[in-house]
mmCIF file of C-alpha atoms in Angstrom:
data_model
loop_
_atom_site.group_PDB
_atom_site.id
_atom_site.type_symbol
_atom_site.label_atom_id
_atom_site.label_comp_id
_atom_site.label_asym_id
_atom_site.label_seq_id
_atom_site.Cartn_x
_atom_site.Cartn_y
_atom_site.Cartn_z
ATOM 1 C CA MET A 828 -4.616 7.092 -54.336
ATOM 2 C CA ARG A 829 -0.855 6.796 -54.027
ATOM 3 C CA ASP A 830 -0.510 10.362 -55.256
ATOM 4 C CA ARG A 831 -2.900 11.572 -52.564
ATOM 5 C CA GLN A 832 -0.901 9.687 -49.988
ATOM 6 C CA ARG A 833 2.275 11.412 -51.117
ATOM 7 C CA LYS A 834 0.585 14.819 -51.080
ATOM 8 C CA LEU A 835 -0.792 14.236 -47.604
ATOM 9 C CA LEU A 836 2.643 13.293 -46.326
ATOM 10 C CA GLU A 837 4.036 16.452 -47.910
ATOM 11 C CA LEU A 838 1.283 18.459 -46.257
ATOM 12 C CA LEU A 839 2.130 16.822 -42.948
ATOM 13 C CA ASP A 840 5.789 17.750 -43.319
ATOM 14 C CA LYS A 841 4.994 21.286 -44.362
ATOM 15 C CA SER A 842 2.044 22.216 -42.170
ATOM 16 C CA GLY A 843 1.847 19.464 -39.538
ATOM 17 C CA ALA A 844 3.518 21.467 -36.795
ATOM 18 C CA GLY A 845 1.431 24.554 -37.547
ATOM 19 C CA LEU A 846 -1.805 22.594 -37.564
ATOM 20 C CA HIS A 847 -0.887 20.932 -34.294
ATOM 21 C CA ALA A 848 -0.108 24.321 -32.730
ATOM 22 C CA LEU A 849 -3.422 25.693 -33.991
ATOM 23 C CA LEU A 850 -5.312 22.730 -32.553
ATOM 24 C CA THR A 851 -3.485 23.132 -29.247
ATOM 25 C CA ARG A 852 -4.443 26.795 -29.067
ATOM 26 C CA LEU A 853 -8.061 26.073 -29.862
ATOM 27 C CA THR A 854 -8.406 23.136 -27.492
ATOM 28 C CA LEU A 855 -5.893 24.186 -24.806
ATOM 29 C CA ARG A 856 -4.952 20.525 -24.499
ATOM 30 C CA GLU A 857 -2.062 18.766 -26.191
ATOM 31 C CA ASP A 858 -3.585 15.311 -25.955
ATOM 32 C CA ILE A 859 -6.802 16.431 -27.600
ATOM 33 C CA ALA A 860 -4.807 18.323 -30.234
ATOM 34 C CA GLU A 861 -2.962 15.096 -31.050
ATOM 35 C CA GLU A 862 -6.220 13.169 -31.359
ATOM 36 C CA LEU A 863 -7.805 15.847 -33.544
ATOM 37 C CA MET A 864 -4.708 15.984 -35.727
ATOM 38 C CA GLN A 865 -5.023 12.259 -36.277
ATOM 39 C CA GLU A 866 -8.719 12.613 -37.054
ATOM 40 C CA LEU A 867 -8.041 15.505 -39.417
ATOM 41 C CA PHE A 868 -5.607 13.569 -41.582
ATOM 42 C CA ILE A 869 -7.805 10.482 -41.611
ATOM 43 C CA LYS A 870 -10.694 12.633 -42.806
ATOM 44 C CA LEU A 871 -8.508 14.220 -45.453
ATOM 45 C CA SER A 872 -7.331 10.815 -46.557
ATOM 46 C CA ASN A 873 -10.899 9.532 -46.890
ATOM 47 C CA SER A 874 -12.351 12.698 -48.377
ATOM 48 C CA SER A 875 -13.697 12.104 -51.864
ATOM 49 C CA GLY A 876 -13.566 15.746 -52.922
ATOM 50 C CA LEU A 877 -9.991 16.404 -51.866
ATOM 51 C CA ASP A 878 -8.586 15.960 -55.350
ATOM 52 C CA LYS A 879 -10.639 18.912 -56.527
ATOM 53 C CA VAL A 880 -9.214 21.191 -53.830
ATOM 54 C CA ALA A 881 -6.553 23.584 -55.074
ATOM 55 C CA ASN A 882 -5.011 24.608 -51.765
ATOM 56 C CA TRP A 883 -4.701 21.613 -49.484
ATOM 57 C CA GLY A 884 -3.099 23.639 -46.688
ATOM 58 C CA ALA A 885 -6.022 26.054 -46.473
ATOM 59 C CA TYR A 886 -8.484 23.178 -46.669
ATOM 60 C CA ALA A 887 -6.693 21.356 -43.868
ATOM 61 C CA ARG A 888 -6.573 24.500 -41.724
ATOM 62 C CA ARG A 889 -10.303 25.099 -42.176
ATOM 63 C CA ALA A 890 -11.026 21.473 -41.328
ATOM 64 C CA ALA A 891 -8.792 21.724 -38.248
ATOM 65 C CA ILE A 892 -10.601 24.835 -37.022
ATOM 66 C CA ASN A 893 -13.962 23.157 -37.540
ATOM 67 C CA LEU A 894 -12.806 20.003 -35.758
ATOM 68 C CA ALA A 895 -11.502 21.965 -32.793
ATOM 69 C CA PHE A 896 -14.680 23.992 -32.359
ATOM 70 C CA ASP A 897 -16.816 20.868 -32.886
ATOM 71 C CA TRP A 898 -14.864 19.255 -30.077
ATOM 72 C CA ARG A 899 -15.461 22.293 -27.863
ATOM 73 C CA ARG A 900 -19.174 22.090 -28.549
ATOM 74 C CA SER A 901 -19.397 18.356 -28.071
ATOM 75 C CA ARG A 902 -17.847 18.152 -24.635
ATOM 76 C CA LYS A 903 -20.217 18.718 -21.799
ATOM 77 C CA ARG A 904 -17.841 19.872 -19.119
ATOM 78 C CA THR A 905 -14.563 21.640 -19.644
ATOM 79 C CA PRO A 906 -11.525 19.809 -18.320
ATOM 80 C CA LEU A 907 -8.772 22.243 -17.525
ATOM 81 C CA GLY A 908 -5.580 22.085 -19.573
ATOM 82 C CA LEU A 909 -3.506 24.294 -17.371
ATOM 83 C CA ASP A 910 -0.135 22.966 -18.441
ATOM 84 C CA GLN A 911 -0.631 24.025 -22.035
ATOM 85 C CA VAL A 912 -0.632 27.710 -21.208
ATOM 86 C CA HIS A 913 3.052 28.603 -21.253
ATOM 87 C CA GLU A 914 2.836 32.331 -20.739
ATOM 88 C CA PRO A 915 0.633 33.290 -17.869
ATOM 89 C CA ALA A 916 -1.630 36.319 -17.979
ATOM 90 C CA SER A 917 -0.046 37.667 -14.837
ATOM 91 C CA ASN A 918 2.923 36.930 -12.658
ATOM 92 C CA ASP A 919 0.674 34.900 -10.474
ATOM 93 C CA ASN A 920 1.831 31.314 -11.020
ATOM 94 C CA SER A 921 -0.408 29.860 -8.356
ATOM 95 C CA PRO A 922 -2.847 27.091 -9.260
ATOM 96 C CA LEU A 923 -5.685 29.527 -8.704
ATOM 97 C CA GLY A 924 -4.124 32.010 -11.127
ATOM 98 C CA LYS A 925 -3.724 29.315 -13.771
ATOM 99 C CA LEU A 926 -7.269 28.163 -13.213
ATOM 100 C CA ILE A 927 -8.615 31.661 -13.676
ATOM 101 C CA GLN A 928 -6.491 32.211 -16.766
ATOM 102 C CA THR A 929 -7.610 28.967 -18.367
ATOM 103 C CA GLU A 930 -11.208 29.767 -17.678
ATOM 104 C CA GLU A 931 -10.745 33.156 -19.291
ATOM 105 C CA LEU A 932 -9.296 31.562 -22.412
ATOM 106 C CA GLU A 933 -12.030 28.937 -22.465
ATOM 107 C CA GLU A 934 -14.601 31.732 -22.297
ATOM 108 C CA ILE A 935 -13.129 33.475 -25.329
ATOM 109 C CA LEU A 936 -12.819 30.258 -27.323
ATOM 110 C CA ASN A 937 -16.379 29.198 -26.543
ATOM 111 C CA ALA A 938 -17.598 32.585 -27.718
ATOM 112 C CA ILE A 939 -15.624 32.253 -30.961
ATOM 113 C CA GLY A 940 -17.041 28.748 -31.378
ATOM 114 C CA ARG A 941 -20.565 30.149 -31.630
ATOM 115 C CA ILE A 942 -19.661 31.764 -34.945
ATOM 116 C CA ASN A 943 -19.546 29.785 -38.175
ATOM 117 C CA GLY A 944 -18.183 30.241 -41.641
ATOM 118 C CA PRO A 945 -15.338 32.284 -43.055
ATOM 119 C CA SER A 946 -15.608 34.950 -40.351
ATOM 120 C CA ARG A 947 -14.429 32.532 -37.709
ATOM 121 C CA GLU A 948 -11.625 31.244 -39.895
ATOM 122 C CA ALA A 949 -10.426 34.734 -40.709
ATOM 123 C CA PHE A 950 -10.604 35.748 -37.058
ATOM 124 C CA VAL A 951 -8.664 32.682 -35.900
ATOM 125 C CA MET A 952 -6.008 33.281 -38.553
ATOM 126 C CA ARG A 953 -5.750 36.932 -37.604
ATOM 127 C CA TYR A 954 -5.863 36.885 -33.823
ATOM 128 C CA ILE A 955 -4.855 33.376 -32.829
ATOM 129 C CA GLN A 956 -2.422 32.569 -35.632
ATOM 130 C CA GLN A 957 -1.257 36.208 -35.772
ATOM 131 C CA GLN A 958 -1.202 36.354 -39.569
ATOM 132 C CA SER A 959 -1.365 39.593 -41.493
ATOM 133 C CA THR A 960 -4.581 40.605 -43.254
ATOM 134 C CA ASP A 961 -2.816 40.474 -46.615
ATOM 135 C CA ASP A 962 -1.739 36.872 -46.048
ATOM 136 C CA ILE A 963 -5.191 35.906 -44.856
ATOM 137 C CA ALA A 964 -6.766 37.632 -47.854
ATOM 138 C CA LYS A 965 -4.528 35.676 -50.220
ATOM 139 C CA GLN A 966 -5.298 32.374 -48.519
ATOM 140 C CA LEU A 967 -9.050 32.958 -48.359
ATOM 141 C CA GLY A 968 -9.311 34.503 -51.792
ATOM 142 C CA LYS A 969 -10.636 37.804 -50.474
ATOM 143 C CA THR A 970 -9.432 41.366 -50.293
ATOM 144 C CA PRO A 971 -7.700 42.671 -47.144
ATOM 145 C CA HIS A 972 -10.607 44.972 -46.610
ATOM 146 C CA GLN A 973 -13.026 42.055 -46.590
ATOM 147 C CA VAL A 974 -10.809 40.219 -44.132
ATOM 148 C CA ARG A 975 -10.784 43.217 -41.807
ATOM 149 C CA ALA A 976 -14.549 43.411 -42.045
ATOM 150 C CA LEU A 977 -14.920 39.743 -41.194
ATOM 151 C CA CYS A 978 -12.619 40.107 -38.187
ATOM 152 C CA TYR A 979 -14.450 43.192 -37.029
ATOM 153 C CA LYS A 980 -17.715 41.301 -37.225
ATOM 154 C CA VAL A 981 -16.389 38.591 -34.962
ATOM 155 C CA LEU A 982 -14.869 41.074 -32.561
ATOM 156 C CA SER A 983 -18.211 42.841 -32.311
ATOM 157 C CA HIS A 984 -19.859 39.541 -31.607
ATOM 158 C CA LEU A 985 -17.337 38.841 -28.828
ATOM 159 C CA ARG A 986 -17.973 42.274 -27.356
ATOM 160 C CA ASP A 987 -21.686 41.583 -27.405
ATOM 161 C CA VAL A 988 -21.362 38.165 -25.852
ATOM 162 C CA LEU A 989 -18.605 38.788 -23.346
ATOM 163 C CA GLY A 990 -18.164 42.456 -23.077
ATOM 164 C CA SER A 991 -19.555 45.426 -21.365
ATOM 165 C CA ASP A 992 -21.457 48.135 -23.074
ATOM 166 C CA GLN A 993 -18.240 49.963 -23.792
ATOM 167 C CA LEU A 994 -17.766 50.655 -27.512
ATOM 168 C CA PRO A 995 -14.455 50.362 -29.287
ATOM 169 C CA SER A 996 -12.457 53.484 -29.818
ATOM 170 C CA SER A 997 -13.216 53.439 -33.532
ATOM 171 C CA GLY A 998 -15.469 51.501 -35.832
ATOM 172 C CA LYS A 999 -12.536 49.889 -37.617
ATOM 173 C CA GLU A 1000 -10.458 46.945 -36.575
ATOM 174 C CA GLN A 1001 -7.542 47.797 -34.366
ATOM 175 C CA TYR A 1002 -4.149 46.461 -35.429
ATOM 176 C CA ASP A 1003 -2.487 45.276 -32.298
ATOM 177 C CA VAL A 1004 -1.421 41.920 -33.574
ATOM 178 C CA GLU A 1005 2.211 41.269 -34.297
ATOM 179 C CA ASN A 1006 2.053 40.973 -38.090
ATOM 180 C CA MET B 522 -20.838 35.449 -17.811
ATOM 181 C CA SER B 523 -18.297 38.077 -16.812
ATOM 182 C CA LYS B 524 -18.420 41.464 -18.431
ATOM 183 C CA ILE B 525 -15.121 42.342 -20.022
ATOM 184 C CA ASP B 526 -14.039 45.188 -22.213
ATOM 185 C CA GLU B 527 -12.365 45.032 -25.609
ATOM 186 C CA ASN B 528 -8.883 45.416 -24.170
ATOM 187 C CA GLU B 529 -9.428 42.361 -22.041
ATOM 188 C CA ILE B 530 -10.685 40.442 -25.084
ATOM 189 C CA ARG B 531 -7.576 41.420 -26.993
ATOM 190 C CA ARG B 532 -5.353 40.510 -24.065
ATOM 191 C CA ARG B 533 -6.883 37.057 -23.932
ATOM 192 C CA LEU B 534 -6.559 36.620 -27.684
ATOM 193 C CA LYS B 535 -2.913 37.594 -27.396
ATOM 194 C CA LEU B 536 -2.445 34.989 -24.687
ATOM 195 C CA LEU B 537 -4.094 32.389 -26.873
ATOM 196 C CA SER B 538 -1.791 33.233 -29.745
ATOM 197 C CA GLN B 539 1.231 32.734 -27.494
ATOM 198 C CA ILE B 540 0.339 29.182 -26.541
ATOM 199 C CA GLU B 541 2.790 26.750 -28.103
ATOM 200 C CA PRO B 542 2.725 22.986 -27.791
ATOM 201 C CA THR B 543 5.860 21.338 -26.512
ATOM 202 C CA PRO B 544 8.201 20.136 -29.288
ATOM 203 C CA GLU B 545 7.860 16.616 -27.964
ATOM 204 C CA ALA B 546 4.062 16.719 -28.304
ATOM 205 C CA ALA B 547 4.270 18.190 -31.812
ATOM 206 C CA ARG B 548 6.768 15.538 -32.898
ATOM 207 C CA ARG B 549 4.681 12.775 -31.376
ATOM 208 C CA ALA B 550 1.498 13.959 -33.086
ATOM 209 C CA THR B 551 3.225 14.275 -36.470
ATOM 210 C CA GLU B 552 4.837 10.844 -36.210
ATOM 211 C CA ARG B 553 1.554 9.284 -35.206
ATOM 212 C CA VAL B 554 -0.227 10.760 -38.209
ATOM 213 C CA ARG B 555 2.605 9.673 -40.488
ATOM 214 C CA ASP B 556 2.438 6.111 -39.165
ATOM 215 C CA THR B 557 -1.313 6.047 -39.647
ATOM 216 C CA LEU B 558 -1.070 7.283 -43.234
ATOM 217 C CA VAL B 559 1.686 4.832 -44.149
ATOM 218 C CA ASN B 560 -0.102 1.885 -42.531
ATOM 219 C CA LYS B 561 -3.333 2.849 -44.219
ATOM 220 C CA GLU B 562 -1.622 2.846 -47.586
ATOM 221 C CA LYS B 563 -0.146 -0.579 -46.871
ATOM 222 C CA ARG B 564 -3.558 -1.922 -45.926
ATOM 223 C CA ARG B 565 -5.016 -0.447 -49.104
ATOM 224 C CA GLU B 566 -2.330 -2.094 -51.226
ATOM 225 C CA SER B 567 -2.974 -5.417 -49.540
ATOM 226 C CA THR B 568 -6.720 -5.079 -50.158
ATOM 227 C CA ARG B 569 -6.080 -4.100 -53.764
ATOM 228 C CA MET B 570 -3.876 -7.135 -54.255
ATOM 229 C CA TRP B 571 -6.508 -9.491 -52.846
ATOM 230 C CA ARG B 572 -9.182 -7.882 -54.972
ATOM 231 C CA ALA B 573 -7.026 -8.355 -58.061
ATOM 232 C CA ILE B 574 -6.475 -11.993 -57.166
ATOM 233 C CA ILE B 575 -10.177 -12.554 -56.582
ATOM 234 C CA LYS B 576 -11.108 -10.885 -59.852
ATOM 235 C CA ARG B 577 -8.934 -13.242 -61.944
ATOM 236 C CA PRO B 578 -10.906 -15.918 -63.948
ATOM 237 C CA MET B 579 -8.588 -18.672 -62.733
ATOM 238 C CA THR B 580 -9.316 -17.741 -59.128
ATOM 239 C CA LYS B 581 -13.013 -17.851 -59.802
ATOM 240 C CA LEU B 582 -12.690 -21.280 -61.423
ATOM 241 C CA ALA B 583 -10.572 -22.570 -58.527
ATOM 242 C CA ALA B 584 -13.075 -21.250 -56.009
ATOM 243 C CA ALA B 585 -15.930 -22.897 -57.926
ATOM 244 C CA ALA B 586 -14.019 -26.189 -58.024
ATOM 245 C CA ILE B 587 -13.341 -26.079 -54.287
ATOM 246 C CA LEU B 588 -16.974 -25.281 -53.641
ATOM 247 C CA LEU B 589 -18.101 -28.237 -55.762
ATOM 248 C CA ILE B 590 -15.696 -30.585 -54.022
ATOM 249 C CA CYS B 591 -16.905 -29.466 -50.600
ATOM 250 C CA LEU B 592 -20.488 -29.824 -51.698
ATOM 251 C CA GLY B 593 -19.877 -33.333 -53.021
ATOM 252 C CA TYR B 594 -18.128 -34.351 -49.822
ATOM 253 C CA ALA B 595 -20.981 -33.017 -47.720
ATOM 254 C CA VAL B 596 -23.607 -34.776 -49.832
ATOM 255 C CA GLY B 597 -21.609 -38.013 -49.674
ATOM 256 C CA ARG B 598 -21.316 -37.810 -45.918
ATOM 257 C CA LEU B 599 -25.003 -37.114 -45.508
ATOM 258 C CA SER B 600 -26.206 -39.826 -47.900
ATOM 259 C CA ALA B 601 -23.891 -42.570 -46.567
ATOM 260 C CA PRO B 602 -25.429 -45.160 -44.133
ATOM 261 C CA GLN B 603 -24.964 -44.259 -40.529
ATOM 262 C CA PRO B 604 -21.910 -46.038 -39.036
ATOM 263 C CA PRO B 605 -22.397 -48.071 -35.849
ATOM 264 C CA ASP B 606 -21.996 -46.230 -32.621
ATOM 265 C CA VAL B 607 -18.257 -46.459 -32.130
ATOM 266 C CA GLU B 608 -18.378 -45.313 -28.554
ATOM 267 C CA GLN B 609 -20.865 -47.968 -27.528
ATOM 268 C CA LEU B 610 -18.885 -50.670 -29.335
ATOM 269 C CA ARG B 611 -15.692 -49.564 -27.667
ATOM 270 C CA SER B 612 -17.208 -49.639 -24.181
ATOM 271 C CA ALA B 613 -18.706 -53.129 -24.733
ATOM 272 C CA LEU B 614 -15.385 -54.456 -26.011
ATOM 273 C CA GLU B 615 -13.568 -52.870 -23.133
ATOM 274 C CA THR B 616 -15.815 -54.487 -20.525
ATOM 275 C CA SER B 617 -15.610 -57.920 -22.128
ATOM 276 C CA LEU B 618 -11.851 -57.787 -22.557
ATOM 277 C CA LYS B 619 -11.352 -56.532 -19.046
ATOM 278 C CA SER B 620 -13.283 -59.415 -17.410
ATOM 279 C CA SER B 621 -11.684 -62.160 -19.526
ATOM 280 C CA LEU B 622 -8.194 -60.785 -19.106
ATOM 281 C CA GLU B 623 -8.599 -60.419 -15.358
ATOM 282 C CA GLU B 624 -9.554 -64.083 -14.916
ATOM 283 C CA GLU B 625 -6.775 -65.331 -17.156
ATOM 284 C CA MET B 626 -4.194 -63.201 -15.449
ATOM 285 C CA ASN B 627 -5.294 -64.366 -12.014
ATOM 286 C CA ARG B 628 -5.059 -67.985 -13.070
ATOM 287 C CA ARG B 629 -1.690 -67.776 -14.762
ATOM 288 C CA TRP B 630 0.263 -65.291 -12.774
ATOM 289 C CA GLN B 631 -0.792 -65.898 -9.178
ATOM 290 C CA PRO B 632 1.479 -69.005 -8.577
ATOM 291 C CA VAL B 633 4.290 -67.305 -10.415
ATOM 292 C CA PHE B 634 3.899 -64.219 -8.254
ATOM 293 C CA ALA B 635 3.865 -66.363 -5.070
ATOM 294 C CA ALA B 636 7.075 -68.224 -6.064
ATOM 295 C CA SER B 637 8.711 -65.022 -7.053
ATOM 296 C CA CYS B 638 7.741 -63.503 -3.749
ATOM 297 C CA VAL B 639 9.479 -66.287 -1.732
ATOM 298 C CA GLN B 640 12.540 -66.068 -3.919
ATOM 299 C CA LEU B 641 12.617 -62.331 -3.581
ATOM 300 C CA LYS B 642 12.319 -62.645 0.183
ATOM 301 C CA ASP B 643 15.333 -64.986 0.356
ATOM 302 C CA GLU B 644 17.362 -62.782 -1.884
ATOM 303 C CA LEU B 645 16.501 -59.770 0.165
ATOM 304 C CA HIS B 646 17.420 -61.576 3.396
ATOM 305 C CA GLN B 647 20.788 -62.605 1.981
ATOM 306 C CA GLN B 648 21.418 -59.175 0.672
ATOM 307 C CA VAL B 649 20.686 -57.628 4.063
ATOM 308 C CA ARG B 650 23.025 -60.067 5.751
ATOM 309 C CA ARG B 651 25.776 -59.342 3.268
ATOM 310 C CA ASP B 652 25.324 -55.651 3.737
ATOM 311 C CA LEU B 653 25.384 -55.953 7.531
ATOM 312 C CA ALA B 654 28.562 -58.038 7.462
ATOM 313 C CA GLU B 655 30.220 -55.601 5.162
ATOM 314 C CA PHE B 656 29.136 -52.729 7.348
ATOM 315 C CA ALA B 657 30.506 -54.467 10.460
ATOM 316 C CA ASP B 658 33.845 -55.048 8.720
ATOM 317 C CA GLN B 659 34.032 -51.451 7.749
ATOM 318 C CA ILE B 660 33.202 -50.332 11.295
ATOM 319 C CA LEU B 661 35.860 -52.647 12.802
ATOM 320 C CA THR B 662 38.501 -51.487 10.377
ATOM 321 C CA ALA B 663 37.716 -47.890 10.989
ATOM 322 C CA SER B 664 37.629 -48.413 14.751
ATOM 323 C CA GLY B 665 41.018 -50.223 14.706
ATOM 324 C CA SER B 666 42.714 -47.544 12.751
ATOM 325 C CA LEU B 667 41.243 -44.865 14.988
ATOM 326 C CA THR B 668 42.422 -46.684 18.149
ATOM 327 C CA GLU B 669 45.885 -47.077 16.676
ATOM 328 C CA GLN B 670 46.004 -43.421 15.862
ATOM 329 C CA ARG B 671 44.939 -42.470 19.393
ATOM 330 C CA LEU B 672 47.602 -44.804 20.919
ATOM 331 C CA MET B 673 50.292 -43.243 18.768
ATOM 332 C CA GLU B 674 49.249 -39.835 19.912
ATOM 333 C CA LEU B 675 49.382 -40.969 23.559
ATOM 334 C CA ILE B 676 52.853 -42.474 23.099
ATOM 335 C CA ASN B 677 54.096 -39.286 21.546
ATOM 336 C CA LEU B 678 52.711 -37.280 24.438
ATOM 337 C CA ILE B 679 54.359 -39.565 27.061
ATOM 338 C CA GLU B 680 57.673 -39.417 25.201
ATOM 339 C CA ALA B 681 57.522 -35.635 25.077
ATOM 340 C CA ALA B 682 56.797 -35.459 28.828
ATOM 341 C CA ARG B 683 59.641 -37.835 29.602
ATOM 342 C CA LYS B 684 62.107 -35.782 27.544
ATOM 343 C CA GLN B 685 61.022 -32.628 29.320
ATOM 344 C CA ASP B 686 61.577 -34.294 32.741
ATOM 345 C CA ARG B 687 65.040 -35.449 31.694
ATOM 346 C CA ARG B 688 65.947 -31.953 30.632
ATOM 347 C CA ARG B 689 64.809 -30.572 33.996
ATOM 348 C CA VAL B 690 66.830 -33.204 35.992
ATOM 349 C CA ALA B 691 69.961 -32.502 33.922
ATOM 350 C CA THR B 692 69.580 -28.786 34.571
ATOM 351 C CA ALA B 693 69.201 -29.398 38.311
ATOM 352 C CA LEU B 694 72.292 -31.629 38.384
ATOM 353 C CA GLU B 695 74.333 -29.030 36.567
ATOM 354 C CA GLN B 696 73.232 -26.420 39.091
ATOM 355 C CA ILE B 697 74.224 -28.745 42.020
ATOM 356 C CA GLN B 698 77.641 -29.300 40.437
ATOM 357 C CA LEU B 699 78.167 -25.559 40.078
ATOM 358 C CA ASN B 700 77.205 -24.991 43.698
ATOM 359 C CA ARG B 701 79.563 -27.715 44.831
ATOM 360 C CA LEU B 702 82.479 -26.250 42.932
ATOM 361 C CA GLN B 703 81.739 -22.820 44.346
ATOM 362 C CA ASP B 704 81.614 -24.208 47.906
ATOM 363 C CA LYS B 705 84.867 -26.072 47.360
ATOM 364 C CA THR B 706 86.652 -22.938 46.212
ATOM 365 C CA LEU B 707 85.359 -20.953 49.153
ATOM 366 C CA PHE B 708 86.391 -23.712 51.566
ATOM 367 C CA GLY B 709 89.917 -23.895 50.046
ATOM 368 C CA ASN B 710 90.350 -20.184 50.354
ATOM 369 C CA GLY B 711 89.195 -20.321 53.936
ATOM 370 C CA LEU B 712 91.712 -23.014 54.814
ATOM 371 C CA VAL B 713 94.541 -21.008 53.209
ATOM 372 C CA THR B 714 93.556 -17.966 55.202
ATOM 373 C CA LEU B 715 93.370 -20.018 58.384
ATOM 374 C CA ALA B 716 96.815 -21.497 57.786
ATOM 375 C CA ALA B 717 98.274 -18.082 57.173
ATOM 376 C CA ARG B 718 96.745 -16.691 60.352
ATOM 377 C CA THR B 719 97.896 -19.705 62.335
ATOM 378 C CA ASP B 720 101.464 -19.147 61.119
ATOM 379 C CA GLU B 721 101.284 -15.511 62.087
ATOM 380 C CA LEU B 722 99.927 -16.342 65.507
ATOM 381 C CA LEU B 723 102.631 -18.944 66.156
ATOM 382 C CA GLY B 724 105.354 -16.472 65.043
ATOM 383 C CA THR B 725 104.048 -13.846 67.431
ATOM 384 C CA LYS B 726 104.039 -16.260 70.353
ATOM 385 C CA GLU B 727 107.616 -17.367 69.678
ATOM 386 C CA ASN B 728 108.742 -13.773 69.660
#
């Protein structure tokens, strides 16, 4: 038990900031991200199967993503976390502009939340965490090609849910992320 | 739901990826989790320690002994004859003592109180008289000294006025003396002039 405690503290030092940033992006609220972070580590601490997990960081990230989307599903009405969005979508800094932007982001996140399993995790890592497909493949234990396929599946879903009838320029995933 | 194209979806995803929590919020969240983990471990250690203590044979024996003692005490209390009602006894004693003590006190202390009252009255009267006499003395002394002080002030004022008058009279006399001397000189000069003119006139007539 003491060993697990030490490992959890190491995980907190190593990945705490990243997990908090991920939770903030998925919830759009810093206070909720803090609460979910607390809940995440308590769950990890109480988890009976944690000792069998090889990669604690990946396990924690998956749990964080699940917690964030569970929170999105559980709340009935969306409170607006306008202050968390640092870079506005346009130069319009008016309250109305922020409101519209937050609603747009909420719309995307709610659509992603309807997906389950490794597809969602891969998509979040790729498009929200801006990781490269190679890195994601290593962390998920898949090939880069499989990762691209998973991301494409989610993107197609988003197009179906949110988008118009317009098809993407090609059938493959487009690489416009930074990594 | 709004209809958006893939570019818009990608733009929104890009925006999402650019959201960063404030450093203060990140630090606060991390510290909170750390505190929780450390406190949890402390609580676990405390629980473990208590469990270890409870699991010891000596602890079990001690607990059994305490339980037996408590049981014996409870049985003893329950099987013992009921004691008299202490509250009732106390109230009866209180009433009886109160009535007997009241009568005795009235009988014994009433004459003493009356005598003491007369004596106290006399003492008080004398004390008041002494105080009044002392007060009168103090008033007279104070009044005398105040009158003396006022008289001294008056004398000083009269003396000062008298000195000022003297100075004025002396100044006036000096002025009179000066005027007199001036008049005398003028008169002398006039007489000399008259004598000289008279001589001249007489000389002219003789010629």
